mmCIF file of C-alpha atoms and ligand atoms in Angstrom:
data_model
loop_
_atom_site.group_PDB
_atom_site.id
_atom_site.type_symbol
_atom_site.label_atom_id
_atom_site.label_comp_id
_atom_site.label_asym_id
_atom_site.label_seq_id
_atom_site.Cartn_x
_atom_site.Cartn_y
_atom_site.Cartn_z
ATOM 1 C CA UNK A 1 0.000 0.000 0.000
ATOM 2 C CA UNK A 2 2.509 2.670 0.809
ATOM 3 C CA UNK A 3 4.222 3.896 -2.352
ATOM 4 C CA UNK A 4 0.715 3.764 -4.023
ATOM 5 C CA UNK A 5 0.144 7.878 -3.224
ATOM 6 C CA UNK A 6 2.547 10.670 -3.515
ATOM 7 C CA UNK A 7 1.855 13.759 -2.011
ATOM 8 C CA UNK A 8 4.848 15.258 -4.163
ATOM 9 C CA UNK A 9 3.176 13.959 -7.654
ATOM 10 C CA UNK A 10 3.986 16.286 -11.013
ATOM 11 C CA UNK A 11 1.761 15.556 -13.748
ATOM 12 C CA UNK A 12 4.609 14.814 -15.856
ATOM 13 C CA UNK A 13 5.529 12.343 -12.965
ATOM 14 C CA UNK A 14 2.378 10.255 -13.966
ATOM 15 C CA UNK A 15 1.134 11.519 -18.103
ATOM 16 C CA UNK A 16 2.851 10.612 -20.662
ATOM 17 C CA UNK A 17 4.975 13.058 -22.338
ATOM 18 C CA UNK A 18 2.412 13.022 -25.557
ATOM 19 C CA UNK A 19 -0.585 13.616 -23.431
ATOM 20 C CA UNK A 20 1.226 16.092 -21.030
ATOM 21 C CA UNK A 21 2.132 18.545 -24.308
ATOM 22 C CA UNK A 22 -1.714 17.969 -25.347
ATOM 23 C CA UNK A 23 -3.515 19.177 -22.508
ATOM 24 C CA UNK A 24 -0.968 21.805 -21.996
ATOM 25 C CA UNK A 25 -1.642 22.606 -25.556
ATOM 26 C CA UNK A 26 -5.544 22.014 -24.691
ATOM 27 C CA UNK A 27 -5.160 24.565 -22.040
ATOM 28 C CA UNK A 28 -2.728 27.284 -24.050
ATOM 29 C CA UNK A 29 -5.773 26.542 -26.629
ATOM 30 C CA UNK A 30 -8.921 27.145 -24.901
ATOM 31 C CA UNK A 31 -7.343 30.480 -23.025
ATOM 32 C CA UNK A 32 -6.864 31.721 -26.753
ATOM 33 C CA UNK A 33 -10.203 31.169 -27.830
ATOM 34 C CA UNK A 34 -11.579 32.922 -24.797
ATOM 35 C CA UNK A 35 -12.715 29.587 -23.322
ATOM 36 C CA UNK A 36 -10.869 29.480 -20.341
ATOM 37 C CA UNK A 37 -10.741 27.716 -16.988
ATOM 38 C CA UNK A 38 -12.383 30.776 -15.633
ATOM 39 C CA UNK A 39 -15.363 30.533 -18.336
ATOM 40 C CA UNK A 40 -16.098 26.725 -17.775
ATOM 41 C CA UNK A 41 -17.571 26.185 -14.322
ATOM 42 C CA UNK A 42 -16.680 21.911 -14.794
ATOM 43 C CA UNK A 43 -12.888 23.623 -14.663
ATOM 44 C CA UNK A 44 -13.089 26.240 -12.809
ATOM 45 C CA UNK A 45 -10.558 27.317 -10.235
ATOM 46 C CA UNK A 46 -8.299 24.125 -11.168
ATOM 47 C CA UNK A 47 -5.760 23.798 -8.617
ATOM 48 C CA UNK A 48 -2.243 23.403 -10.427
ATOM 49 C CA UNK A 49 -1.205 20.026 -8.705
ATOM 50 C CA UNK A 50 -2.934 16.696 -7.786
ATOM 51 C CA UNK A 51 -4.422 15.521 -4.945
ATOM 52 C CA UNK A 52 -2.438 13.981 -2.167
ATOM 53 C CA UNK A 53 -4.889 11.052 -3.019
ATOM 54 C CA UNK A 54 -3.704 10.617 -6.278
ATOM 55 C CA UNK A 55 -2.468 6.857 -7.544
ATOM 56 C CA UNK A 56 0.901 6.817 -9.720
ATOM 57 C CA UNK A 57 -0.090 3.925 -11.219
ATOM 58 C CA UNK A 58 0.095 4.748 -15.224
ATOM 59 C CA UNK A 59 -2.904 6.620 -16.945
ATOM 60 C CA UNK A 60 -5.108 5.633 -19.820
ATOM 61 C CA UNK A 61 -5.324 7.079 -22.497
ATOM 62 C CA UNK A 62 -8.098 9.595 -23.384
ATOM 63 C CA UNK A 63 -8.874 7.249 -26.436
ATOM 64 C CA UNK A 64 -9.359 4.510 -24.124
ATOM 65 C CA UNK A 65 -11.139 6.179 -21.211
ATOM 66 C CA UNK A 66 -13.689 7.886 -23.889
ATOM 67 C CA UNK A 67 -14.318 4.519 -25.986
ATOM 68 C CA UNK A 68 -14.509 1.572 -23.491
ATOM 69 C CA UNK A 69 -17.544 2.832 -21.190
ATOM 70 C CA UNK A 70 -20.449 1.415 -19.735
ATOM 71 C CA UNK A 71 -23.402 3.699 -20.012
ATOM 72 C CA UNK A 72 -26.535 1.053 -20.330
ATOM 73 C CA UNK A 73 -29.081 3.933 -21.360
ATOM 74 C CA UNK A 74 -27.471 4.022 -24.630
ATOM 75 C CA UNK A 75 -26.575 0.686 -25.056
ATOM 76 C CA UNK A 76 -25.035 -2.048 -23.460
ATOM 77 C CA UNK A 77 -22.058 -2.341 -26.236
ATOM 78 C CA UNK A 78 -18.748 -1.068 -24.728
ATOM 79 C CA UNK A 79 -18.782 1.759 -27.907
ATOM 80 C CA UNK A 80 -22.360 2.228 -27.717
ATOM 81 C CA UNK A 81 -21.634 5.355 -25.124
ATOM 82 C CA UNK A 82 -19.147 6.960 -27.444
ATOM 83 C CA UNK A 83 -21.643 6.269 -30.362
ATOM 84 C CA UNK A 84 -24.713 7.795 -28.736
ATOM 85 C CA UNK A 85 -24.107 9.822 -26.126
ATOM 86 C CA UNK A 86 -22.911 12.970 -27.927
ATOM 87 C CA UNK A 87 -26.704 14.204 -28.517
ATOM 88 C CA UNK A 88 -26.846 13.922 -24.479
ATOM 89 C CA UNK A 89 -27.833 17.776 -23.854
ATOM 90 C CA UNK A 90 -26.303 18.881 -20.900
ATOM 91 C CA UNK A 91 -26.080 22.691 -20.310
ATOM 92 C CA UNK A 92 -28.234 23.435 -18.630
ATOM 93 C CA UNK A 93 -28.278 20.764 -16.272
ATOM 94 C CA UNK A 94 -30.389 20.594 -12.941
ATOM 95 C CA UNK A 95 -29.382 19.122 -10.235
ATOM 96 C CA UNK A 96 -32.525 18.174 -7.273
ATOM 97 C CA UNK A 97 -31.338 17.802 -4.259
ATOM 98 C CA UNK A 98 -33.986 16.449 -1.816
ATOM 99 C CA UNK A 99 -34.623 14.340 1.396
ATOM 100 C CA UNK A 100 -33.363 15.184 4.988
ATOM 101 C CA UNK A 101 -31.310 18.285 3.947
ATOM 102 C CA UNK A 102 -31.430 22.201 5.529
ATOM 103 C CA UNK A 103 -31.552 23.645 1.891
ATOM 104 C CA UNK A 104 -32.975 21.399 -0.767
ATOM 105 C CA UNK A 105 -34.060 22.876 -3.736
ATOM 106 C CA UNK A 106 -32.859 22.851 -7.570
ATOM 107 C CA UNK A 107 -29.211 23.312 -8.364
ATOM 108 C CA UNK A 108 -28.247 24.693 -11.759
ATOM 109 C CA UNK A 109 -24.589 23.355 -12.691
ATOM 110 C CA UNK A 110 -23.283 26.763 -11.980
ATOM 111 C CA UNK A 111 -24.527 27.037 -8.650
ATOM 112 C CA UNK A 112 -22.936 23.977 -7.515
ATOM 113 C CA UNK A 113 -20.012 24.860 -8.787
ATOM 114 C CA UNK A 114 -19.766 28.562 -6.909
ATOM 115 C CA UNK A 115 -16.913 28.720 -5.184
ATOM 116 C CA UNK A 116 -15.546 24.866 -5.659
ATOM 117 C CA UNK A 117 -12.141 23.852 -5.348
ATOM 118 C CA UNK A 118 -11.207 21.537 -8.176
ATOM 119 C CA UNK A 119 -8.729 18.992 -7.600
ATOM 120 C CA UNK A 120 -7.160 16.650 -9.951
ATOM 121 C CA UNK A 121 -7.326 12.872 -8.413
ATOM 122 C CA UNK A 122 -5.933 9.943 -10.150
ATOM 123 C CA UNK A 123 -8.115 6.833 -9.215
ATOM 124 C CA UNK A 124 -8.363 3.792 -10.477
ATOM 125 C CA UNK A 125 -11.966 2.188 -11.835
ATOM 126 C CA UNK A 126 -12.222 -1.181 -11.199
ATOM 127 C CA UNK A 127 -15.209 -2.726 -12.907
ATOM 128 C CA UNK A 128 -17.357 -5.966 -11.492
ATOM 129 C CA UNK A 129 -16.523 -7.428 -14.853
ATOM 130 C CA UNK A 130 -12.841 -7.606 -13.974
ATOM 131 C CA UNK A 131 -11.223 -4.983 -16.058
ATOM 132 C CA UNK A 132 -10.064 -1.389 -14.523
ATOM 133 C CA UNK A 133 -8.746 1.581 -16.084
ATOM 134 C CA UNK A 134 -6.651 4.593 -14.256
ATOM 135 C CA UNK A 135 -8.261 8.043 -14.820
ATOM 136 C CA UNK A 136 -7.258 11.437 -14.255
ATOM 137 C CA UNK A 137 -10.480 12.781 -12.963
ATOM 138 C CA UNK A 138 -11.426 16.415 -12.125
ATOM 139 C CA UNK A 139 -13.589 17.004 -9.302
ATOM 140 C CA UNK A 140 -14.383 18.173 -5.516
ATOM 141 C CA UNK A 141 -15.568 16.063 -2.874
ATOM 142 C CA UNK A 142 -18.703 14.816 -2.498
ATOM 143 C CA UNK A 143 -18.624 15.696 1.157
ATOM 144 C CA UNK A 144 -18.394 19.579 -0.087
ATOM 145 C CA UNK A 145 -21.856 19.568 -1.833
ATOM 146 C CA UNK A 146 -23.805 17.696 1.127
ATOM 147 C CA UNK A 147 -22.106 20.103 4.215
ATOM 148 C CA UNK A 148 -23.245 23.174 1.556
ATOM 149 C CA UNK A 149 -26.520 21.639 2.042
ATOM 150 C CA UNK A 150 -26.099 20.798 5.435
ATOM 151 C CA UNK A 151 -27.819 16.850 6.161
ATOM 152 C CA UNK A 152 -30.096 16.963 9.056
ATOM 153 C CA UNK A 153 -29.217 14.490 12.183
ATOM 154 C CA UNK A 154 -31.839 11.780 10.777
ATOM 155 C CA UNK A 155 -29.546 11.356 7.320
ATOM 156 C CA UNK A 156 -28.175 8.257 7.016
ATOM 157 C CA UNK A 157 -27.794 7.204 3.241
ATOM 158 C CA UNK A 158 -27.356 9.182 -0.313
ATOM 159 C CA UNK A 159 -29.343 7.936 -2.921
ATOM 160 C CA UNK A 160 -28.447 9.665 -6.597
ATOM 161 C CA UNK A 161 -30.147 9.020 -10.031
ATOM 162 C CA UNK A 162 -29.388 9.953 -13.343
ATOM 163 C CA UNK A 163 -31.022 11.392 -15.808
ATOM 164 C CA UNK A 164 -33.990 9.711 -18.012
ATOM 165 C CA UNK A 165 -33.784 11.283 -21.213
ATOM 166 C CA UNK A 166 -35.885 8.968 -23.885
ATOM 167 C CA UNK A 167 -34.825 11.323 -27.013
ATOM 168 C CA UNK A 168 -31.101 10.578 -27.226
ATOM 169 C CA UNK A 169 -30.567 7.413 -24.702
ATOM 170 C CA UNK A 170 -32.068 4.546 -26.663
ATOM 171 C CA UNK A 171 -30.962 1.986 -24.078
ATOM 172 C CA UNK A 172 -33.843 3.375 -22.098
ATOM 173 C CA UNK A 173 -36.474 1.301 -24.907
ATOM 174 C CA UNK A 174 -34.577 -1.721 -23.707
ATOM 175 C CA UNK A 175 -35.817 -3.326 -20.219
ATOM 176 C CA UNK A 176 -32.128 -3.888 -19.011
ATOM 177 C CA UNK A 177 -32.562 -1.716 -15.532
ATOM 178 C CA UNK A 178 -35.435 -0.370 -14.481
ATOM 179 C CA UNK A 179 -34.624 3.662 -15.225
ATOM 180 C CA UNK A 180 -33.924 6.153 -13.799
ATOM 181 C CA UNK A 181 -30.759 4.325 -13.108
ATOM 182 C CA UNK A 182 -29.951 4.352 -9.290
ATOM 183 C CA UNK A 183 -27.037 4.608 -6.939
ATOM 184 C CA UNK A 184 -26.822 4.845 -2.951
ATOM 185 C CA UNK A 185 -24.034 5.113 -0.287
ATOM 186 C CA UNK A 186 -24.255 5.166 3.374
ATOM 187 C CA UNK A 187 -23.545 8.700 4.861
ATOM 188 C CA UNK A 188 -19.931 8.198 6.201
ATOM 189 C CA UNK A 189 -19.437 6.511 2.513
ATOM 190 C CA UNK A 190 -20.534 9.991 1.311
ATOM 191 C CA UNK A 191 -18.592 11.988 3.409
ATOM 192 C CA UNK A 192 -15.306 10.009 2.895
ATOM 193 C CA UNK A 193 -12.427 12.649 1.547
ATOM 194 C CA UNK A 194 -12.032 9.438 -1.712
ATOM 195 C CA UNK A 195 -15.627 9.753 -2.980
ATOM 196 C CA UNK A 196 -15.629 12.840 -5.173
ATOM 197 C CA UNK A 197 -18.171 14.122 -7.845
ATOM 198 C CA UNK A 198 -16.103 14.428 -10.815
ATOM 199 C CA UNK A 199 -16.718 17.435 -13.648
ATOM 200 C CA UNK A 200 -14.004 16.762 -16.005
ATOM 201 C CA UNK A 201 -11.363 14.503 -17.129
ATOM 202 C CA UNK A 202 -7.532 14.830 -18.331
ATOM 203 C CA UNK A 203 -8.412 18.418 -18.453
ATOM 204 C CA UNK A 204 -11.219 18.288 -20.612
ATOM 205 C CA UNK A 205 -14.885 18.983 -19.368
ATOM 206 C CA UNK A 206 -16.598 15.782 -18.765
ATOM 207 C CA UNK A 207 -17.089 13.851 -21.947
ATOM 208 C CA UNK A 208 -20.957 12.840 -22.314
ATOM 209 C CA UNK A 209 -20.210 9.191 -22.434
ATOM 210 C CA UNK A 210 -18.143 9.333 -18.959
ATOM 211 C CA UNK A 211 -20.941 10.809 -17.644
ATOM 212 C CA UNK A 212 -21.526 14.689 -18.350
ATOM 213 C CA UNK A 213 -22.181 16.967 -16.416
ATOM 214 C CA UNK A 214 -21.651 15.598 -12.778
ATOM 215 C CA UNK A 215 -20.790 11.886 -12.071
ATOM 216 C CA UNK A 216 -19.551 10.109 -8.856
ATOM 217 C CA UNK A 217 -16.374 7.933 -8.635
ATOM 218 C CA UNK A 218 -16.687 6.546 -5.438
ATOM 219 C CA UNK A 219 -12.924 4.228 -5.906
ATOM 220 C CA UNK A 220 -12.981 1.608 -3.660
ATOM 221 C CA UNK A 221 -16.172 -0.050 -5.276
ATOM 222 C CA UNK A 222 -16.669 -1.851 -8.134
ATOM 223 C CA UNK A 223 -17.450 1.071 -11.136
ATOM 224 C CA UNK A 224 -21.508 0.729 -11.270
ATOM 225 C CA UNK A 225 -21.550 2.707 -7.974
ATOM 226 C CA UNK A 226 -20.174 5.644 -9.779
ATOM 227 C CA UNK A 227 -23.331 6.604 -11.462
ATOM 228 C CA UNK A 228 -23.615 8.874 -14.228
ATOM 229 C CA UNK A 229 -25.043 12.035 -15.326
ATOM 230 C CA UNK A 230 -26.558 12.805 -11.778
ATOM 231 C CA UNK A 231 -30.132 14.516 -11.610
ATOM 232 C CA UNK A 232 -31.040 13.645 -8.271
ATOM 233 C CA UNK A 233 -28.951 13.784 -4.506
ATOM 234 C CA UNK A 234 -31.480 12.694 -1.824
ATOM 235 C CA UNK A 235 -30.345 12.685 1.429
ATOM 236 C CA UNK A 236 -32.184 9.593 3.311
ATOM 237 C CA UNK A 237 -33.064 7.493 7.038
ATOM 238 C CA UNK A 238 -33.458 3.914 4.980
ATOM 239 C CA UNK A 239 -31.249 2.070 2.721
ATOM 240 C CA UNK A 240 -31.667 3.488 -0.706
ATOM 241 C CA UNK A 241 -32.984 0.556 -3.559
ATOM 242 C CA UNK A 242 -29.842 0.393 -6.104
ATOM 243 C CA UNK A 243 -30.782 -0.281 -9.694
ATOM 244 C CA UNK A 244 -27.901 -3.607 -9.861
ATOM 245 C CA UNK A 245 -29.332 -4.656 -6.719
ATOM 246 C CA UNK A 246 -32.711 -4.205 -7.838
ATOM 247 C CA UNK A 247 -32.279 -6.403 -10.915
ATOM 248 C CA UNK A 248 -30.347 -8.757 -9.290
ATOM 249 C CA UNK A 249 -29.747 -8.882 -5.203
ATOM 250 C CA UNK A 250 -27.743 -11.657 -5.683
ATOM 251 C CA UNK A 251 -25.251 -10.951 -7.788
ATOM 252 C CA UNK A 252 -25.145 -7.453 -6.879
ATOM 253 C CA UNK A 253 -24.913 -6.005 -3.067
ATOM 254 C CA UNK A 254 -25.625 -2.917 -1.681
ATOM 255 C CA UNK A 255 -21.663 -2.264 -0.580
ATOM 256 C CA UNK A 256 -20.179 -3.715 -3.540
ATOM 257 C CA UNK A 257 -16.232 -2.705 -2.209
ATOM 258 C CA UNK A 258 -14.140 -4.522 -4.715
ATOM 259 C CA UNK A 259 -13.159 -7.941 -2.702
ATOM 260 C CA UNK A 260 -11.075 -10.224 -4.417
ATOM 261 C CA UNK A 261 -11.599 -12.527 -1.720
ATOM 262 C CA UNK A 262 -15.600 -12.765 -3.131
ATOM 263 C CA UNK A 263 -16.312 -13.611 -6.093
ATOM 264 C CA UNK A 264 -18.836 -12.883 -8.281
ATOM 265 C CA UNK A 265 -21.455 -15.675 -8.768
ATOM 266 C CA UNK A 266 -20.232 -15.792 -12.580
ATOM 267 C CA UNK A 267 -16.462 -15.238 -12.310
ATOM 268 C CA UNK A 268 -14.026 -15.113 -10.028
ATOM 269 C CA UNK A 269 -13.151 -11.220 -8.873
ATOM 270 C CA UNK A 270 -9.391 -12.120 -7.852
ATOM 271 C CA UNK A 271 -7.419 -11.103 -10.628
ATOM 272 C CA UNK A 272 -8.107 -7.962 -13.133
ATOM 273 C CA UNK A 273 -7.003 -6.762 -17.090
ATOM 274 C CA UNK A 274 -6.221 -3.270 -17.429
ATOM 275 C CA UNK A 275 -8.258 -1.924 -19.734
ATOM 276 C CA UNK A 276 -5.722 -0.697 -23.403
ATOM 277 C CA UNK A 277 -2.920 -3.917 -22.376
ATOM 278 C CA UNK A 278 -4.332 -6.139 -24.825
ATOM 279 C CA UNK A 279 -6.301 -8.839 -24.370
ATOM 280 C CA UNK A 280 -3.115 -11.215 -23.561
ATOM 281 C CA UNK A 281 -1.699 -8.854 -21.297
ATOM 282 C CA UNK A 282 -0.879 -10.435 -18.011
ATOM 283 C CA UNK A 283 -3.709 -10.023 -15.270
ATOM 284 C CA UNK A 284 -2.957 -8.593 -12.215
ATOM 285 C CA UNK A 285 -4.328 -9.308 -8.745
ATOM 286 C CA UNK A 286 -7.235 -7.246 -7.560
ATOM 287 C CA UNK A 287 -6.396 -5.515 -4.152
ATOM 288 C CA UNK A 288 -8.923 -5.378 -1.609
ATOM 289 C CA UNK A 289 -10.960 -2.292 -1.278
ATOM 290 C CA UNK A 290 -9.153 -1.420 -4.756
ATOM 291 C CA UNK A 291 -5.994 -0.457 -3.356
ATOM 292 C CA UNK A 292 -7.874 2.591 -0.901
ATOM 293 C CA UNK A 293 -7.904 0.257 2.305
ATOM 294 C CA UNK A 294 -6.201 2.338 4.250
ATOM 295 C CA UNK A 295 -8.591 5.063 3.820
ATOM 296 C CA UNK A 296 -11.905 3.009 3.736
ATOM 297 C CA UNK A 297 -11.177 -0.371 5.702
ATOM 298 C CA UNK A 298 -12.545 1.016 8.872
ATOM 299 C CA UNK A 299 -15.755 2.053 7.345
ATOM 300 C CA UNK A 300 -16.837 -1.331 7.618
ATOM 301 C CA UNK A 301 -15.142 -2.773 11.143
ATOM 302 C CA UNK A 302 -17.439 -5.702 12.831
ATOM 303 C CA UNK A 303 -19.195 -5.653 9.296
ATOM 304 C CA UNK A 304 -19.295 -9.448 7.533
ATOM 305 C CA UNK A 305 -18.062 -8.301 4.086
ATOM 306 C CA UNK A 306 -19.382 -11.698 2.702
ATOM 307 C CA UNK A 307 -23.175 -11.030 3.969
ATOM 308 C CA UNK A 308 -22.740 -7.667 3.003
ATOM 309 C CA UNK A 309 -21.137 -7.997 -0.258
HETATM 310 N N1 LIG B 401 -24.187 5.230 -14.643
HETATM 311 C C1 LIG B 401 -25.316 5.146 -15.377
HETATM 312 N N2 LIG B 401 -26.232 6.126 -15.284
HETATM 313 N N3 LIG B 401 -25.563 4.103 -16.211
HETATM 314 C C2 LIG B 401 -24.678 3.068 -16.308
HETATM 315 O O1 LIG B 401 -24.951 2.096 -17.066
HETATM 316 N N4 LIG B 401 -22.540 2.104 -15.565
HETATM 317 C C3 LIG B 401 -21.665 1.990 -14.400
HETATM 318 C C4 LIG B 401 -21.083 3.334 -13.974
HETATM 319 N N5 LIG B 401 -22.102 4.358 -13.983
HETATM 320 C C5 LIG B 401 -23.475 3.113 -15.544
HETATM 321 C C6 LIG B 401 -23.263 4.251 -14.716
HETATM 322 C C7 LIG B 401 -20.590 1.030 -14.608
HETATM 323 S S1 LIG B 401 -21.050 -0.622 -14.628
HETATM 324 C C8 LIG B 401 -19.284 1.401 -14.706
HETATM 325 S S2 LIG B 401 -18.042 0.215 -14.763
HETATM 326 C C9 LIG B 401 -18.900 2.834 -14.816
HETATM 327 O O2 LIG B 401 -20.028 3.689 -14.857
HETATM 328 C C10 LIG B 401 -18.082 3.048 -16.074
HETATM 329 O O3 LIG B 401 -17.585 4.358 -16.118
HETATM 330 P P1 LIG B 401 -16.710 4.846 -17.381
HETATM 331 O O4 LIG B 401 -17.488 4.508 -18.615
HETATM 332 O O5 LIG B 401 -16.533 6.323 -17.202
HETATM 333 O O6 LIG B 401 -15.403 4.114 -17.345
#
């Protein structure tokens, strides 16, 4: 585990030297056009170096984190999301933020964005069907939004749904999951310092199929917790229902913290392929909790992790 973060981490430390020059070039570019940081709220107020949270392990590509997604309301095809999800409109974008909070209401993108601190954080995705991919994600903590908010003493979970949008998301025809898809944490998941909403990555706005305008990466858990173009926050007493859990409890648990040590009732969860190695690229072992134990692991003391899976 130690050696994993670096609180002294340069981007060109961890980026390529290609896609260093790019978004440098990306950044040079956009301030020329007039389309600054300062203009685009899902950049705004980047701060110049990465989190403290930050992996090293190598990035993906842009090419590969924009073309390998799962995104089931437009298809369940990993290029379906790059295919479709370009007609996705998503400024505006509302955000309703509900349930046992001092000041719900509806948040326009901008307003949640007044006055956030982005941070760049390097996290790994590790998906239940045993492939991962390391992203450079842009984003604030999760934990910002709800104290802004404030969650009254009776809070317990988050629940968060994305947007239903029949026009441009023709997965939504299909009865895969029954839409709006759903997410939940427990409160203390939410409030953790790791689970951020993310705006942006590689220094590009969020791209639609990733997730546009606001997604959560909660790292630790396997990747369907980090739901997708958010619509809803609801701040809640019960357990949340979870739209993998809903379709199928038991393959799919509430917690869902990547455990190599459980596997999935399909395939073993040990071992992982990094997604852009090729498909005979060695596999490497899947670390418990994803790597982020030493943040998360006493989230869940006393707790059976096999019962709550
Ligand atoms: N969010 C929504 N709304 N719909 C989805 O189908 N898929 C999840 C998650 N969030 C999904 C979603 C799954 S299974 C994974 S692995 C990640 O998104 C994939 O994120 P990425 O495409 O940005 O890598």
């Amino acid at each position: 585990m130690a050696g994993r973060y670096k609180s002294d981490l340069n981007w060109s430390d961890v980026t390529p030297k290609s896609v260093f020059m790019n978004r440098r070039q990306w950044m040079a570019g956009a301030g020329a056009a007039g389309l600054g940081a300062i203009a685009s709220p899902a950049l705004a107020q980047l701060n110049a170096s990465p989190s403290a949270y930050s992996t090293d392990a190598p990035l993906n590509t842009l090419e590969e984190i924009t073309n390998y997604n799962n995104f089931y309301e437009f298809g369940t095809g990993k290029e379906d999301p790059a295919r479709y999800a370009g007609k996705m409109v998503t400024d505006p974008w509302t955000v309703k933020i509900d349930g046992l909070v001092d000041k719900p209401g509806d948040y326009g993108f901008d307003d949640i964005m007044k006055g956030v601190d982005l941070e760049e954080r390097i996290y790994r995705l590790r998906c239940v069907e045993a492939w991962s991919m390391v992203v450079p994600w842009i984003g604030f903590e999760l934990a910002d939004l709800l104290n802004r908010v404030g969650v009254q003493p009776a809070g317990k979970y988050v629940a968060f749904e994305t947007a239903v949008l029949p026009d441009v998301m023709p997965g939504l025809a299909r009865g895969y999951l029954d839409w709006p898809y759903r997410e939940g944490l427990r409160l203390d998941e939410a409030m953790n310092p790791l689970t951020i909403l993310a705006t942006g990555l590689y220094d590009e706005p969020m791209p639609n199929q990733n997730g546009a305008p606001l997604r959560l990466v909660v790292p630790w858990k396997y990747g369907f917790k980090s739901i997708k173009s958010i619509v809803r926050i609801s701040v809640t007493e019960t357990e949340p229902p979870t739209s993998w859990n809903m379709a199928n409890a038991r393959e799919y648990g509430f917690y869902s913290n990547v455990n190599p040590e459980v596997d999935h009732p399909r395939w073993s969860q040990a071992t992982e392929r990094k997604v852009g190695g090729g498909f005979f690229a060695k596999r490497v072992e899947t670390q418990k909790f994803n790597g982020y134990g030493d943040q998360v692991a006493s989230l869940y003391d006393g707790m059976d992790l096999r019962a709550n899976f």
